[in-house]
Coordinates of C-alpha atoms and ligand atoms in Angstrom, one line a residue:
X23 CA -22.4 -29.9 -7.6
X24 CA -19.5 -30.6 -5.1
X25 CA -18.2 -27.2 -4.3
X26 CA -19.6 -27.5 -0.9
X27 CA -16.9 -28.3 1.7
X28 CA -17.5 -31.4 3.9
X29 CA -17.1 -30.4 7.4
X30 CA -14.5 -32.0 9.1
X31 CA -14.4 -32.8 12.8
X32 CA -12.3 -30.0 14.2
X33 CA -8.6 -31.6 15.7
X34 CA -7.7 -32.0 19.1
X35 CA -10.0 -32.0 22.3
X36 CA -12.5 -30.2 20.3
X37 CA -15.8 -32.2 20.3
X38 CA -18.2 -29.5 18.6
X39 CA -19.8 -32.0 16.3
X40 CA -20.8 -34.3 19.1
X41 CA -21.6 -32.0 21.5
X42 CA -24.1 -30.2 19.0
X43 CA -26.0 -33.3 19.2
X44 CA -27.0 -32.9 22.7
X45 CA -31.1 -32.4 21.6
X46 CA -30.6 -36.0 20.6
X47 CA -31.6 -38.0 23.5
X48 CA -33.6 -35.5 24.7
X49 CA -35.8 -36.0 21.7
X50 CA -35.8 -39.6 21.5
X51 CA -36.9 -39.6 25.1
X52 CA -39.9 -37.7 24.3
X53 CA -40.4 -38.9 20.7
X54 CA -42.7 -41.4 20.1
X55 CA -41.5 -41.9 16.6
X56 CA -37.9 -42.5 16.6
X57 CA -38.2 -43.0 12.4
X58 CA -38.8 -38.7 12.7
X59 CA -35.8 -37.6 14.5
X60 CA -33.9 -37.0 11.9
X61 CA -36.5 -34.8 10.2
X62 CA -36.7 -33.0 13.5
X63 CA -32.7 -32.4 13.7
X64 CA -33.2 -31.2 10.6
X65 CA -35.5 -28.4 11.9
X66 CA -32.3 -26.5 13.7
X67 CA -32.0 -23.8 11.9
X68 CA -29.4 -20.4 11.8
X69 CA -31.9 -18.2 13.5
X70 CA -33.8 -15.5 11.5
X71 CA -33.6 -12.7 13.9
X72 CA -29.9 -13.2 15.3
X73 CA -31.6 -10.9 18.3
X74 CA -33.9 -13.9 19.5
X75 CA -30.2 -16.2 19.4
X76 CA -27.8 -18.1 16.9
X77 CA -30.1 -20.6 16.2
X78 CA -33.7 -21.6 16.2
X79 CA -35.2 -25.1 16.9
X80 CA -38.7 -25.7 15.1
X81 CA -39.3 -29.2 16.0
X82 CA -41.6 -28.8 18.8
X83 CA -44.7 -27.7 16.7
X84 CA -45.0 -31.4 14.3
X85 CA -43.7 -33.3 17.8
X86 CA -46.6 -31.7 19.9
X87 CA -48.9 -32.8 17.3
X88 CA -48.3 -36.4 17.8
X89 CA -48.3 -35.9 21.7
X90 CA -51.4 -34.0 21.0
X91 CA -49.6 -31.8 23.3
X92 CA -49.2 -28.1 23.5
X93 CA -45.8 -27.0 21.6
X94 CA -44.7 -24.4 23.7
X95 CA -45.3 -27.2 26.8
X96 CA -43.1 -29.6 24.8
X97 CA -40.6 -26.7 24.0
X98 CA -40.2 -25.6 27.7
X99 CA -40.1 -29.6 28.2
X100 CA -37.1 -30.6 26.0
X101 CA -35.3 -26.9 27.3
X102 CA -35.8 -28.4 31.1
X103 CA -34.0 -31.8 30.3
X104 CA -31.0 -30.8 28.5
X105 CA -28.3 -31.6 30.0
X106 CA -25.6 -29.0 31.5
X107 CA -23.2 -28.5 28.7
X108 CA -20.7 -25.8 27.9
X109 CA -22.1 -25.0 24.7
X110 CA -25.4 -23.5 25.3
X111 CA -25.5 -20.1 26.7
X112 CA -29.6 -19.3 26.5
X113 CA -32.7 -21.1 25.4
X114 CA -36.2 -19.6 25.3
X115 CA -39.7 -20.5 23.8
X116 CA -41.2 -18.2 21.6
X117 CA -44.3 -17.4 19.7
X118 CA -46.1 -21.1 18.4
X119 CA -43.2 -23.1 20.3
X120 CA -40.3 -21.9 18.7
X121 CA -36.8 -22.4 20.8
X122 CA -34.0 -19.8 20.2
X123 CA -30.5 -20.9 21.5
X124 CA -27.7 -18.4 21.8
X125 CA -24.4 -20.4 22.0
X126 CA -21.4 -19.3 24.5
X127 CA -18.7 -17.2 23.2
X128 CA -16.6 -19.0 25.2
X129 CA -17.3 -22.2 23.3
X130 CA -17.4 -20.3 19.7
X131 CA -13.8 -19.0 20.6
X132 CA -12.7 -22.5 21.1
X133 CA -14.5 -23.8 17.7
X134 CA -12.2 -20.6 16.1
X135 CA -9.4 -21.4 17.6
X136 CA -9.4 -24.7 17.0
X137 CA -9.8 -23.9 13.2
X138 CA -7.4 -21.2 13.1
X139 CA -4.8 -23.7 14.2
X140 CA -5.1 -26.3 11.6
X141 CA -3.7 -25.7 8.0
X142 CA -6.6 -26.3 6.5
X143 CA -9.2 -24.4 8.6
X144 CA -11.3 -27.6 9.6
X145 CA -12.1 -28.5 6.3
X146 CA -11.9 -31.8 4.7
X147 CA -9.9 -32.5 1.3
X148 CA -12.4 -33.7 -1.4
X149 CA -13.0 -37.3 -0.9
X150 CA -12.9 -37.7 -4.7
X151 CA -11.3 -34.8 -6.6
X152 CA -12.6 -33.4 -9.8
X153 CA -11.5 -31.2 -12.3
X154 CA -12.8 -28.0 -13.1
X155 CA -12.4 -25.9 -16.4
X156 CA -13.3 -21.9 -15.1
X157 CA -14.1 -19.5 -17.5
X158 CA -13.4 -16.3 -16.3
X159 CA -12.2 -12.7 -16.3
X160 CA -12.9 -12.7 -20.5
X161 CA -12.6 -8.5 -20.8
X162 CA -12.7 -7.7 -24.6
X163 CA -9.4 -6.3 -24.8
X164 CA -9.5 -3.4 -27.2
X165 CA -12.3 -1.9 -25.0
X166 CA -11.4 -0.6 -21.4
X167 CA -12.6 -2.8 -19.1
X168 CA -16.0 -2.6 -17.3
X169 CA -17.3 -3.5 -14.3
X170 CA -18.9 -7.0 -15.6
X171 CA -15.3 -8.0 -16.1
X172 CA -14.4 -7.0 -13.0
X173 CA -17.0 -8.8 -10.8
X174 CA -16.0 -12.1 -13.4
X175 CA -12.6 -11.6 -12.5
X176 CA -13.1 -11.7 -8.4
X177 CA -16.1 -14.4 -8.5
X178 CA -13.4 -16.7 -10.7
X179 CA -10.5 -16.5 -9.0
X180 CA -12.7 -16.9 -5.7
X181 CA -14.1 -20.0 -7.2
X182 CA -10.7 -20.8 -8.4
X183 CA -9.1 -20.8 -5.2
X184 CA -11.9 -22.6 -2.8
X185 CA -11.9 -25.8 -5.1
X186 CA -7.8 -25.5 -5.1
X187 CA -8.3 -25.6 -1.1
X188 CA -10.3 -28.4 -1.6
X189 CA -8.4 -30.7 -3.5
X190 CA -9.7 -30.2 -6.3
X191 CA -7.6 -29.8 -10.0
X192 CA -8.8 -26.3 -11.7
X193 CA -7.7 -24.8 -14.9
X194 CA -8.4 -21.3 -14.9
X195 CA -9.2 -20.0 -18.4
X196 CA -9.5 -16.8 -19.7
X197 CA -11.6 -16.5 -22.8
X198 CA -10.5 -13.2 -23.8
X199 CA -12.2 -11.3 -26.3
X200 CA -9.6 -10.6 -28.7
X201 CA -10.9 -11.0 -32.3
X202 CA -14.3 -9.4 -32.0
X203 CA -15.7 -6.6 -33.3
X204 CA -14.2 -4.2 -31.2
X205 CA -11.1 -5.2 -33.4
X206 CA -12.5 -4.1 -36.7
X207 CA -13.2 -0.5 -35.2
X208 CA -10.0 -0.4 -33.8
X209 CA -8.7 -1.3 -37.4
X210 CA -10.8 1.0 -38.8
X211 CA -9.9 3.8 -36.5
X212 CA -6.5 3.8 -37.3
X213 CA -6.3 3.5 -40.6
X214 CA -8.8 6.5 -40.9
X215 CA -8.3 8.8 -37.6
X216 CA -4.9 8.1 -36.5
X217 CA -2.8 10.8 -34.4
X218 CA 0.3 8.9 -34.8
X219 CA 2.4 10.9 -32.5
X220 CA -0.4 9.9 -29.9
X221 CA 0.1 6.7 -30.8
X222 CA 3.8 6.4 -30.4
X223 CA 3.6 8.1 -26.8
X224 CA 1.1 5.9 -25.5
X225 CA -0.5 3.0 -27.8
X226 CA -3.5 2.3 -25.2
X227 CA -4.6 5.9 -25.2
X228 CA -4.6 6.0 -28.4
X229 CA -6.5 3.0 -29.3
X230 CA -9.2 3.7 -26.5
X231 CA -9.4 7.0 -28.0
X232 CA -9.9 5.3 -32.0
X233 CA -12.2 2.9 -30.7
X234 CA -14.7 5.4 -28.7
X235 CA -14.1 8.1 -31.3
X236 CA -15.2 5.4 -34.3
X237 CA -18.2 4.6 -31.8
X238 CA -19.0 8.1 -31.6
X239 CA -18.7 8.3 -35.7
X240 CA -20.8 5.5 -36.4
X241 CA -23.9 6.5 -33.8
X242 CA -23.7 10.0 -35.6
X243 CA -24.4 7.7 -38.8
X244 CA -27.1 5.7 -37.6
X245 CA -30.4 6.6 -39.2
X246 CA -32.8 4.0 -39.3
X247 CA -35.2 5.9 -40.9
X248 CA -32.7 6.0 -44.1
X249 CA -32.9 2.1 -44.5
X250 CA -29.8 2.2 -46.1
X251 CA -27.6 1.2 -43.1
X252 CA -24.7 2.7 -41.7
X253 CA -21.5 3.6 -43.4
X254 CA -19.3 3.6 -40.9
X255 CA -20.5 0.3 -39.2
X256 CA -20.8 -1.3 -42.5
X257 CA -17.2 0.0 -43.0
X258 CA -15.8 -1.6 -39.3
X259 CA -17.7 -4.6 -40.2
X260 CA -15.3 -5.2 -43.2
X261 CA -12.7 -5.3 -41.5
X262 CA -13.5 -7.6 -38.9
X263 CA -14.2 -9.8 -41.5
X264 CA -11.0 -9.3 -43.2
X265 CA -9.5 -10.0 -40.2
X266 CA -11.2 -13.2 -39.6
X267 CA -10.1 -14.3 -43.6
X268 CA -6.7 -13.8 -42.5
X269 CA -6.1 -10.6 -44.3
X270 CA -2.4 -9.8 -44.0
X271 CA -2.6 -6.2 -43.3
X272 CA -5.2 -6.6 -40.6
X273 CA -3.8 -9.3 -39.1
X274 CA -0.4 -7.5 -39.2
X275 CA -2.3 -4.6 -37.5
X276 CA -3.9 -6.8 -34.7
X277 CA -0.6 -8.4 -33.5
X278 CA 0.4 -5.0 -32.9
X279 CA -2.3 -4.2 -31.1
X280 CA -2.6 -6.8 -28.6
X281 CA 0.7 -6.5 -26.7
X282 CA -0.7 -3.0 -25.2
X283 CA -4.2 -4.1 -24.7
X284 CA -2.8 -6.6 -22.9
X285 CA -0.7 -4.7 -20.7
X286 CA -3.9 -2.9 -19.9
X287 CA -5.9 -5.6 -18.3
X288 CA -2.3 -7.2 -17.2
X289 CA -1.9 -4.3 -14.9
X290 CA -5.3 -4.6 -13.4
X291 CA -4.7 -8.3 -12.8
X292 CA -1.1 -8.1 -11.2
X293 CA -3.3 -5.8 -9.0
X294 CA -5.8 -8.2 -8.3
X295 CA -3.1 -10.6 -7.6
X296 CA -5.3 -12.8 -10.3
X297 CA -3.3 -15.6 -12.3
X298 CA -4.5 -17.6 -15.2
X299 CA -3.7 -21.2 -16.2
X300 CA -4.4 -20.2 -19.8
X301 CA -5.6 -16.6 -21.8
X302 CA -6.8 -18.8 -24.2
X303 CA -8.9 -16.2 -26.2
X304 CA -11.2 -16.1 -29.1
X305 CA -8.7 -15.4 -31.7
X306 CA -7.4 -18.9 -30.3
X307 CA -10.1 -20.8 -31.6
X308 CA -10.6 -19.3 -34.9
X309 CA -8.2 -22.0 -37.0
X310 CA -10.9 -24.6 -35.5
X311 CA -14.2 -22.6 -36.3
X312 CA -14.6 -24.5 -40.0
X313 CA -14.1 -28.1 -38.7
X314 CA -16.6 -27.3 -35.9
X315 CA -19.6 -26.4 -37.9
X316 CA -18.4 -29.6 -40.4
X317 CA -18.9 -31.9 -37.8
X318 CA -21.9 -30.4 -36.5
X319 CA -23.4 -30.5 -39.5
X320 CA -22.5 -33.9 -40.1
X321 CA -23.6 -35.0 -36.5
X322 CA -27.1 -33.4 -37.3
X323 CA -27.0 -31.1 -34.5
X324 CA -26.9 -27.9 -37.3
X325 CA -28.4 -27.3 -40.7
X326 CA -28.3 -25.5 -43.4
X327 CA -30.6 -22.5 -43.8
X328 CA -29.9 -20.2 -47.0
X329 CA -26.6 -19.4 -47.1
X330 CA -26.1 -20.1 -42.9
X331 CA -26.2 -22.5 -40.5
X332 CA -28.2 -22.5 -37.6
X333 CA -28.5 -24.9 -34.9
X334 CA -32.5 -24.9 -33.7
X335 CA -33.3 -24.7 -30.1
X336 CA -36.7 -25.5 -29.7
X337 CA -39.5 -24.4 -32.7
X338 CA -39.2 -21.3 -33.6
X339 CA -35.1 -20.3 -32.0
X340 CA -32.1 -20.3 -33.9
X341 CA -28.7 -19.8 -33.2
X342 CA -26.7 -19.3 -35.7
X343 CA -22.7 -20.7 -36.4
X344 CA -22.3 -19.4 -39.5
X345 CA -23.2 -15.8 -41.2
X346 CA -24.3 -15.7 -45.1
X347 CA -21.3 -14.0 -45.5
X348 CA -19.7 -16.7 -44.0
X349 CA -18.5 -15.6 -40.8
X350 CA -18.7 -17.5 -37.5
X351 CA -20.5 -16.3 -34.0
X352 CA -19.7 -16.0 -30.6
X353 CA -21.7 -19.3 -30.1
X354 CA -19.4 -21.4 -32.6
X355 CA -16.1 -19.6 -31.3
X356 CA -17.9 -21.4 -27.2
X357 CA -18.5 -24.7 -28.9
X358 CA -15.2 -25.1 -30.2
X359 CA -14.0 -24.1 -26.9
X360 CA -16.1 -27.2 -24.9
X361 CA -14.5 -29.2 -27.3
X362 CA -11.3 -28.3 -26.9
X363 CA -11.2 -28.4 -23.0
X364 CA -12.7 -31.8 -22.7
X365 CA -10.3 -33.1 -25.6
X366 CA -7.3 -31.4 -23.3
X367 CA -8.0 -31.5 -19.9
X368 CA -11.0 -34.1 -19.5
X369 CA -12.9 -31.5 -16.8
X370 CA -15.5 -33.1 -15.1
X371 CA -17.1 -29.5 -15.0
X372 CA -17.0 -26.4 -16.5
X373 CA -17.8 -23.1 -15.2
X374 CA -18.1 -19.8 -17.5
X375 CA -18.2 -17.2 -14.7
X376 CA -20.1 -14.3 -17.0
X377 CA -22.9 -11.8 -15.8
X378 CA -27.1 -12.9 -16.1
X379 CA -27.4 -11.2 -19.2
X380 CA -25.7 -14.4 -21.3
X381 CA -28.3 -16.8 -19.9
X382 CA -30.0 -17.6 -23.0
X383 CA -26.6 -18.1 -24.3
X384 CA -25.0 -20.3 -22.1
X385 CA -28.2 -22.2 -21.8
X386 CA -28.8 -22.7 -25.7
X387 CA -25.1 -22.9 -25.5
X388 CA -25.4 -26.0 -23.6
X389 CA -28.1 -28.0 -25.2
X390 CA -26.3 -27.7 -28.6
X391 CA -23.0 -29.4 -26.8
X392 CA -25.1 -32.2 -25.3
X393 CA -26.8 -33.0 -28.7
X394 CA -23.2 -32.5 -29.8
X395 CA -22.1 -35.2 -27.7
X396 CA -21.0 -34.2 -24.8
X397 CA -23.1 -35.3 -22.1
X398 CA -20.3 -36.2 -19.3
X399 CA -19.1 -33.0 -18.7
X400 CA -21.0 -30.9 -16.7
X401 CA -21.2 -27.3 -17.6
X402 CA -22.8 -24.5 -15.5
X403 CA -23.3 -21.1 -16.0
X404 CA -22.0 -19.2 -12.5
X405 CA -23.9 -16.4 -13.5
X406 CA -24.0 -12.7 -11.7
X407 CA -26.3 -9.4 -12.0
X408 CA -25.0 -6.3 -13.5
X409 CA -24.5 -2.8 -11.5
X410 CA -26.1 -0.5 -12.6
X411 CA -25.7 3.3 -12.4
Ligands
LIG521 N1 -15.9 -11.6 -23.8 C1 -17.2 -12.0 -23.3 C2 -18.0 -10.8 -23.0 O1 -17.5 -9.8 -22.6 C3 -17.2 -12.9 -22.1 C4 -16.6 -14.2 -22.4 C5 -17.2 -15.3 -21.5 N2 -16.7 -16.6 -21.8 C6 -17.2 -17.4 -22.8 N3 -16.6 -18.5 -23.0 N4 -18.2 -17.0 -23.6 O2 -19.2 -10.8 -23.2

């Protein structure tokens, strides 16, 4: 993938690049091979141990062998014919033939100066600019915000702004979770625990209070030993689902939610100083959901297993699009959401910017939109550990 920069020759009088080439006719000199020297260039390295210097050289250790020389006599060999330069500081030899060079600070201000006067830092626009689709931020809004969300949120707009800098066009996306079912407890909560003064004071305490409360209730519930499920969750359940069919109370309720659980995370973003192109959230792609598992089903790529559908992923994995009781997954909500970014914006990539736990996800995700057909987009999971404690 193209994120990486391509250096650019700093401006002005400022001959880094060529400079840093100095080893070069030193080594053809002594070379017998000239084929090898760009494997041997290859073997300057950032050093290990910045104590022994900025960089190392390995070179001399495969280039003695062919001399059937000693390395640290061919080291000490190159080091004696370099020619002065005002780049170089130090040089030594160390252990099997190692060279450490410490560069001059006088020459690294330069470089910095150099870069600090040019708009754009030394760095070259994209020779061919792309488009990018990031998926990011994606907080489920009727829960307060954890730290996951958080480190989404920076990573994103980081990645956001670097391929901006670069040239490249980026949409920034964020796929909030706004129809999940942290909605159906929220729904639940209020129309069974409600302190509507509470509510009328402050909405967001409120809800944040229903929706740990009806967590709290439906724990206290859980028995597995009972078999016969739990009450509460069975009860939250139902109205998620309701939801989802469009049920005009519960969609009522939800619009009415979302304005302050939006302000919530709004306020942490204004923070951040994070913009999005588009909040296009879950609840965005719900009117799509039906056609998507129609046409994956008609394409082959799902089937029909009882009353679901599952798409297989291998022999014996399944994910599944659609529940017996006919209600759609995160995984259908993400493949209508592929679709509808390469129908929009045409991305030659996407990026969903989500922590290592949603690896099998993404990774499933991604083999059922290539069988799905759509192979030319490339789409990567930028994926981050949790912190934990
Ligand atoms: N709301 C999701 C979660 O908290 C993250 C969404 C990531 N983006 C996506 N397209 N699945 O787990």
């Amino acid at each position: 993938m193209a994120w990486r920069a391509e250096r650019r020759k700093p401006p002005g009088d400022c001959a880094g690049i060529t400079r840093r080439r100095t080893p070069l006719p030193v080594l053809a000199a002594i070379s017998p091979d000239p084929s090898k020297l760009a494997d041997y260039l290859a073997m300057i390295k950032s050093a290990q141990n910045p104590e022994h210097g900025d960089y190392q050289a390995n070179f001399a250790m495969p280039l003695a062998k062919t001399l059937k020389r000693k390395p640290p006599e061919v080291a000490a060999e190159i080091l004696q014919q370099l020619p002065p330069n005002d780049v170089i500081e130090t040089t030594s030899v160390a252990g099997p033939g190692f060279i450490n060079i410490r560069l001059k600070n006088s020459w690294l201000a330069q470089q910095v100066h150099a870069m600090a006067g040019d708009e754009r830092l030394g760095i070259a626009p994209a020779a061919t600019p792309k488009t990018y689709v990031i998926d990011y931020s994606g907080p489920n809004v009727a829960k307060p915000l954890h730290v996951g969300h958080l480190r989404s949120t920076i990573i994103g707009e980081a990645l956001c702004r670097l391929l901006r800098f670069l040239g490249h066009k980026v949409v920034g996306d964020n796929h909030l979770g706004d129809w999940g079912t942290q909605f159906g407890m929220l729904l639940y909560g209020y129309k069974n625990f409600l302190d509507e003064a509470a509510y009328k004071t402050d909405p967001v305490r409120e809800l944040a209070r229903l929706y740990r409360h009806v967590r709290e209730v439906a724990k206290a519930n859980d028995d597995d030993e009972a078999e016969k499920g739990n009450p509460v969750a069975d009860a939250y359940r139902g109205e998620t689902v309701k939801l989802h069919a469009g049920d005009a109370e519960n969609v009522a309720l939800w619009k009415q939610f979302m304005p302050p659980c939006m302000e919530e995370v709004n306020a942490i973003y204004r923070r951040l100083e994070v913009k999005f192109d588009h909040l296009h959230g879950e609840s965005f792609y719900n009117p799509m959901l039906a056609d998507v598992v129609k046409d994956l089903l008609e394409k082959g790529v799902a089937e029909k297993s009882e009353a679901a559908v599952i798409i297989r992923e291998g022999k014996d994995k399944v994910s599944l699009i659609q529940k017996r009781d006919g209600a759609y997954t995160y995984t259908t909500t993400d493949l209508a959401t592929i679709k509808y970014r390469v129908d929009t914006w045409k991305p030659d990539a996407m990026l969903f910017v989500v922590d290592f736990r949603q690896g099998d996800h993404f990774k499933n995700l991604f083999a059922a939109a290539k069988r799905w057909g759509y192979q030319g987009v490339e789409l990567a999971h930028v994926s981050f550990g949790s912190v934990l404690g």
